[in-house]
Each structure stands twice: as C-alpha cells, then as structure tokens.
Tab-separated table of C-alpha atoms in Angstrom:
chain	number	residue	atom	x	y	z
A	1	UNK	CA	67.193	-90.817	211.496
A	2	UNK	CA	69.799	-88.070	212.165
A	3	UNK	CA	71.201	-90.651	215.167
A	4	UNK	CA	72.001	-93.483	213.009
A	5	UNK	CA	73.681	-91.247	210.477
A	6	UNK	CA	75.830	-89.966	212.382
A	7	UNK	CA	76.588	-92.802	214.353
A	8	UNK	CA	77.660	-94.225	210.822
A	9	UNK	CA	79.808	-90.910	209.547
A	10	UNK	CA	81.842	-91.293	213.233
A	11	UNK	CA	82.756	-95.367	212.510
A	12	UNK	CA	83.974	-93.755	209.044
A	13	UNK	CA	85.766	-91.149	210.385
A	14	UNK	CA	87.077	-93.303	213.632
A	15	UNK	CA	88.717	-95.960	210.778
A	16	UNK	CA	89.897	-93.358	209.012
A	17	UNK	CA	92.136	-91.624	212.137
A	18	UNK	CA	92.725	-95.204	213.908
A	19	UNK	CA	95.689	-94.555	211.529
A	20	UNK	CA	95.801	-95.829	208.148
A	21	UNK	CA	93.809	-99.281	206.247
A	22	UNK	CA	95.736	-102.037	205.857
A	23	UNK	CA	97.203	-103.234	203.217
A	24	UNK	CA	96.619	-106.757	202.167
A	25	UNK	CA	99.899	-108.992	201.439
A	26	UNK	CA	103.023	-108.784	203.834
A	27	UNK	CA	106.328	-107.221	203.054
A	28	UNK	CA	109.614	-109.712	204.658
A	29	UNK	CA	112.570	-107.754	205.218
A	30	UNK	CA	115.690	-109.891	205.633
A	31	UNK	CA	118.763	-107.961	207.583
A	32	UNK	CA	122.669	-109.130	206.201
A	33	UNK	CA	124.990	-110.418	208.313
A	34	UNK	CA	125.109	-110.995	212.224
A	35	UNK	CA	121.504	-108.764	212.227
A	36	UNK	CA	123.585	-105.839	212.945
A	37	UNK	CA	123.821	-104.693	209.430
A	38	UNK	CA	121.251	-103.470	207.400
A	39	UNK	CA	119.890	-100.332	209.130
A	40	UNK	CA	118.574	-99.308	205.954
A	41	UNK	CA	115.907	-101.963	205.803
A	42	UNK	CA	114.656	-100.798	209.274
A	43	UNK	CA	113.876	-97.117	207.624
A	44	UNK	CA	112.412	-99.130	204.900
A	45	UNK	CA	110.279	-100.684	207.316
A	46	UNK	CA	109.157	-97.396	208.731
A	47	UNK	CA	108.097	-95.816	205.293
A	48	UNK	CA	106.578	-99.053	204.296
A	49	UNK	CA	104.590	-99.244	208.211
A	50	UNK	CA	103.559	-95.411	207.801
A	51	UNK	CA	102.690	-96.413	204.143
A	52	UNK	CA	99.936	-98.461	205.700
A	53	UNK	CA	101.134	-101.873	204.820
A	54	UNK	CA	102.192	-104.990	206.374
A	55	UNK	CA	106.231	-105.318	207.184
A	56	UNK	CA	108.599	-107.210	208.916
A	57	UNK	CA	112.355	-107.123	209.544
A	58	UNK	CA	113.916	-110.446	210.401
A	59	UNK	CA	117.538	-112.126	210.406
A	60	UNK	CA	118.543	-113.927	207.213
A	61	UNK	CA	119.311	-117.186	209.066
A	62	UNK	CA	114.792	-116.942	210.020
A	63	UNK	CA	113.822	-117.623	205.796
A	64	UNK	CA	113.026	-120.914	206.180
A	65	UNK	CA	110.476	-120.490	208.888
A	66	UNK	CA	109.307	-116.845	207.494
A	67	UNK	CA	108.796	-118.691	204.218
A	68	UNK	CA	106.280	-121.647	205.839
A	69	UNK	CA	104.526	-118.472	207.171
A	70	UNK	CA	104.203	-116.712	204.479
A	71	UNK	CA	103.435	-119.632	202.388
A	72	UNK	CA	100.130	-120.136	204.848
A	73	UNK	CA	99.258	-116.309	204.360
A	74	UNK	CA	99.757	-116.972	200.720
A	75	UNK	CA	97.454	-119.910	200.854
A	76	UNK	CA	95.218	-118.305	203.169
A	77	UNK	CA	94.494	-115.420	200.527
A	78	UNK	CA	96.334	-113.134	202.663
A	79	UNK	CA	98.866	-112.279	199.932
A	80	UNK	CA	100.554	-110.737	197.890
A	81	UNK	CA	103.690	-112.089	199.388
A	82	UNK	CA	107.373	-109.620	198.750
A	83	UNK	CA	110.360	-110.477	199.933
A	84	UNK	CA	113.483	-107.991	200.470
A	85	UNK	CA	117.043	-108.248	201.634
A	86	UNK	CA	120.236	-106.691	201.692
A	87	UNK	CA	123.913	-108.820	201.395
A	88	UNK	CA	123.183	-112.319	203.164
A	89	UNK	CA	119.665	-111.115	203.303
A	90	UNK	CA	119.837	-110.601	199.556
A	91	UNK	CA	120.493	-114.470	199.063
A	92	UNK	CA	118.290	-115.185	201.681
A	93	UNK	CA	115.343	-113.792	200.227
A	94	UNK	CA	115.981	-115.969	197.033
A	95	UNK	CA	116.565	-118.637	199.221
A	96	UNK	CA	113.041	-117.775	200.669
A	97	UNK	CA	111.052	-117.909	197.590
A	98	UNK	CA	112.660	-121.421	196.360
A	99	UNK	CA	111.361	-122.600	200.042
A	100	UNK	CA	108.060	-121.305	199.092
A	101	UNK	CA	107.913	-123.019	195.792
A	102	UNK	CA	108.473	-126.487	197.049
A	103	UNK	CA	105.065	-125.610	199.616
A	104	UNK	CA	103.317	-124.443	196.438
A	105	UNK	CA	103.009	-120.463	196.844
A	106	UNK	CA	103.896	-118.190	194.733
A	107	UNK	CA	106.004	-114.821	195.187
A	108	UNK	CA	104.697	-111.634	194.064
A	109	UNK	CA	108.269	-109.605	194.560
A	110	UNK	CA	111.714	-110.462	195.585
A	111	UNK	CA	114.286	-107.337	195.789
A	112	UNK	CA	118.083	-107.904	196.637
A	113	UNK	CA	120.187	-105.089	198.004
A	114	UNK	CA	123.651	-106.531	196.786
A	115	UNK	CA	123.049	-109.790	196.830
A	116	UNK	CA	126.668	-111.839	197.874
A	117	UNK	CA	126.685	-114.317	195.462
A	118	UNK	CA	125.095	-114.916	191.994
A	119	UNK	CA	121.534	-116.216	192.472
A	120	UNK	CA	118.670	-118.120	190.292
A	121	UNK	CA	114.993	-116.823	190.841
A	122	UNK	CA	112.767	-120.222	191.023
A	123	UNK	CA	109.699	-120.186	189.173
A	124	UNK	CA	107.157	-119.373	191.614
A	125	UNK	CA	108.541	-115.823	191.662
A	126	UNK	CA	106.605	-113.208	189.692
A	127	UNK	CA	109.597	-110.406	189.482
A	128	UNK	CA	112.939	-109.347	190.582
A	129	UNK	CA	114.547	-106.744	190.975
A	130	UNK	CA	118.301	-107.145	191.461
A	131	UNK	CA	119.983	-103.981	192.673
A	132	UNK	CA	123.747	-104.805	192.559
A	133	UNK	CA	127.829	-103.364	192.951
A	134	UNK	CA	130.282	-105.698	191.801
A	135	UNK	CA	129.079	-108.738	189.426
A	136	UNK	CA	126.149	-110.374	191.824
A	137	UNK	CA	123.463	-110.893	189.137
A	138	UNK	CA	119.953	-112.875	189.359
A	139	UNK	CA	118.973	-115.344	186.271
A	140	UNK	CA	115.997	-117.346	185.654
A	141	UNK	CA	115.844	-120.498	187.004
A	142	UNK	CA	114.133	-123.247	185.321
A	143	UNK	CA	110.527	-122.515	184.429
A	144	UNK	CA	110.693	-119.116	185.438
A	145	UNK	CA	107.920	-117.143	183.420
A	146	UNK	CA	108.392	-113.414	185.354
A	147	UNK	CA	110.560	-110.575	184.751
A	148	UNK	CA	114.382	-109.896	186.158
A	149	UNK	CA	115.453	-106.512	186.199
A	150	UNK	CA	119.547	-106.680	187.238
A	151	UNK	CA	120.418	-102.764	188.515
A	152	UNK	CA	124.200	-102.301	188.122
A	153	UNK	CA	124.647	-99.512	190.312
A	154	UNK	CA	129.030	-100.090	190.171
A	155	UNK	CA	129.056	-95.845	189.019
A	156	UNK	CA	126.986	-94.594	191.704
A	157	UNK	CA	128.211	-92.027	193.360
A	158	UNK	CA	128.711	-93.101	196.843
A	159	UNK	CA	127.108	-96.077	195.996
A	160	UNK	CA	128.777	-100.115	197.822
A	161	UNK	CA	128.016	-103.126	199.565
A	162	UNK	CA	127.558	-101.375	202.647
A	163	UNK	CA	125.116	-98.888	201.986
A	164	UNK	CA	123.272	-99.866	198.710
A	165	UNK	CA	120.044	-100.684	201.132
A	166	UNK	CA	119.971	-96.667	202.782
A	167	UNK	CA	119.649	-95.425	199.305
A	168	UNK	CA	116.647	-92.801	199.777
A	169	UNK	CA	116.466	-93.377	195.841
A	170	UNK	CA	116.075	-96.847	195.696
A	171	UNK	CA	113.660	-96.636	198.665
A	172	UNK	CA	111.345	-94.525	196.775
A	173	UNK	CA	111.657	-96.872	193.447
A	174	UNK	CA	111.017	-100.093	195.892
A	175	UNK	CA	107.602	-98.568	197.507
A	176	UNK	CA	106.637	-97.575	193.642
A	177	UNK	CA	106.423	-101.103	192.353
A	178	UNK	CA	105.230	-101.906	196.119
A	179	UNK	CA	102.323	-99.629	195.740
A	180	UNK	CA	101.934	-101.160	191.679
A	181	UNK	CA	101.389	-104.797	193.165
A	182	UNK	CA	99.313	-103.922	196.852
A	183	UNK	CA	97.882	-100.805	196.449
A	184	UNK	CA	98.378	-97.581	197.293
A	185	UNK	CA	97.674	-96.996	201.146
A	186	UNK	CA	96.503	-94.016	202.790
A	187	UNK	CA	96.767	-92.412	206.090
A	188	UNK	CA	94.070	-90.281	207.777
A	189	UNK	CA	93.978	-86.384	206.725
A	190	UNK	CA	93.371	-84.295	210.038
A	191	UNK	CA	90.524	-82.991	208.725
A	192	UNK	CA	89.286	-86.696	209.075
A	193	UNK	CA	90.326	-85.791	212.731
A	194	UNK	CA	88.725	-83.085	213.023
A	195	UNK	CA	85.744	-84.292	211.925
A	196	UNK	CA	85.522	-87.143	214.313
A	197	UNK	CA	85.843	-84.431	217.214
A	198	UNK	CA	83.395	-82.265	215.613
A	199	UNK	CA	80.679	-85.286	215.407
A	200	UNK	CA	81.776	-86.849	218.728
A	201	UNK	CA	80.927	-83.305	220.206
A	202	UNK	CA	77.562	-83.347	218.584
A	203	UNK	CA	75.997	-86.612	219.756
C-alpha cells in the first residue's frame, strides 16, 4: 500500500511545483498606440502570469480577432473573459466587448487605462472600471445591467496619459477585483519542493 501512496503524494506535490494551477478565464491586454506604448501592461502581464492566470498582451488594431477568440473560449466554458487597455487600447477594449456582444458572449471585466475618447459599455459587459485624466468617461450603453465605476485620477500626483497604466497602485486594485471574479491563484511553497525531493528520494 505504502507504493501507491506515495506515488499519489509525489503527482500532488509534482502539480504543485510544475509552477502554479491555472486559472480558468483569460485576461486580454490591449497595448496604445503603434504597440510601442504601454510598457505598463507588459508588468501587468507578469504579475497577472506569476499570479497563475491566463494573460495576453496584444496590439489594439488585433480586438476584432482577439474578440472571435475569446468569444469561442467564452462559449466553450473557458471563461471568465476580462479585457484591459491603456489609450487606443482603452477604446479598443470597449470596442472588443461590443464585438463580443454581436457573437453572443458576455464580458466579465473591461478596465481602461485613459481611455482617448468617451466610450459606451454594451450590454454584454458585466463591469467597468474606467480609470481616467482629462474628461474620457464610460456610460451605459443601451441595456446595460452591470456596474461603471469612472476613476478621475486628474489630482494624482504624477499621475497622465502616459503613465496612468505603470501605476503600481492601480495594478494592485486591478488583480483585486481580478482575483474577486477568477479566483485567487497560488504558486508552489518550496516546502512543496522540498517535499517532492524528499519523496522522489524515497521510492
């Protein structure tokens, strides 16, 4: 019996150090303009990867193929579905979720990063949060039954256009509600590690 056991506690601990389980859902990242822009997404990115789930940075100009993808993961039951951008990318992931409407799949998230223009969240969108210098605000769009939360961050220190997406602040608020709608992911401890070289050493 002792062979099966541990046989069993090493696939546990072996999933558990592979790296981290995988969140369910995928996080779209779209980058502002010329894909040069936008570094702040990428470190995004990172947290969100090390974080365990499922994200992607892409151009803005890419939405309306990303949202026939995401659409099918949707569909699929591979969602929850969030969209982020930052400046183009900010309309662009609006643009995104109005794309995914008219195939039928709803949108757990959309963020904007300073969105360039006023936008209208379509009705397939569960929330948005609009994190904003200047006047660029989101409104509901017809039918729209979810929640809009416009961020006027015009007195923030060291706050504009072209760094509103590197705030370490905003990152941390952004992978809260993240972690609210997927779950909270975990990484392997290194006593996980250890154990796996401990039990690998025993059999």
């Amino acid at each position: 019996m002792r062979k099966p056991l541990l046989f069993a506690a090493v696939l546990l601990a072996i999933t558990a150090v592979s790296g981290r389980a995988q969140a369910s859902g995928h996080i779209y990242l779209l980058r502002g303009l010329a894909g040069i822009f936008s570094t702040g997404l990428d470190v995004l990115d990172e947290k969100l990867v090390q974080r365990g789930y499922n994200a992607t940075v892409h151009p803005h100009d890419f939405y309306n193929s990303l949202a026939e993808e995401a659409a099918r993961l949707q569909k699929s039951g591979k969602g929850p579905i969030i969209i982020m951008g930052h400046s183009l990318g900010a309309d662009a992931a609006i643009y995104m979720a109005e794309k995914m409407k008219t195939l039928g799949a709803p949108v757990a998230l959309v963020v904007t990063f300073g969105p360039t223009t006023n936008l209208v969240a379509p009705s397939n969108v569960h929330q948005v949060i609009n994190y904003y210098t200047g006047n660029t605000l989101v409104s509901k769009g017809p039918g729209f039954r979810g929640s809009i939360s416009n961020i006027n961050l015009n007195s923030a220190p060291d706050t504009n256009h072209m760094n509103i997406e590197k705030s370490n602040r905003l990152h941390a608020s952004v992978i809260s509600k993240i972690q609210a709608i997927a779950g909270r992911q975990r990484r392997a401890s290194p006593s996980a590690a250890r154990f796996l070289a401990s039990s690998m050493s025993m059999s």
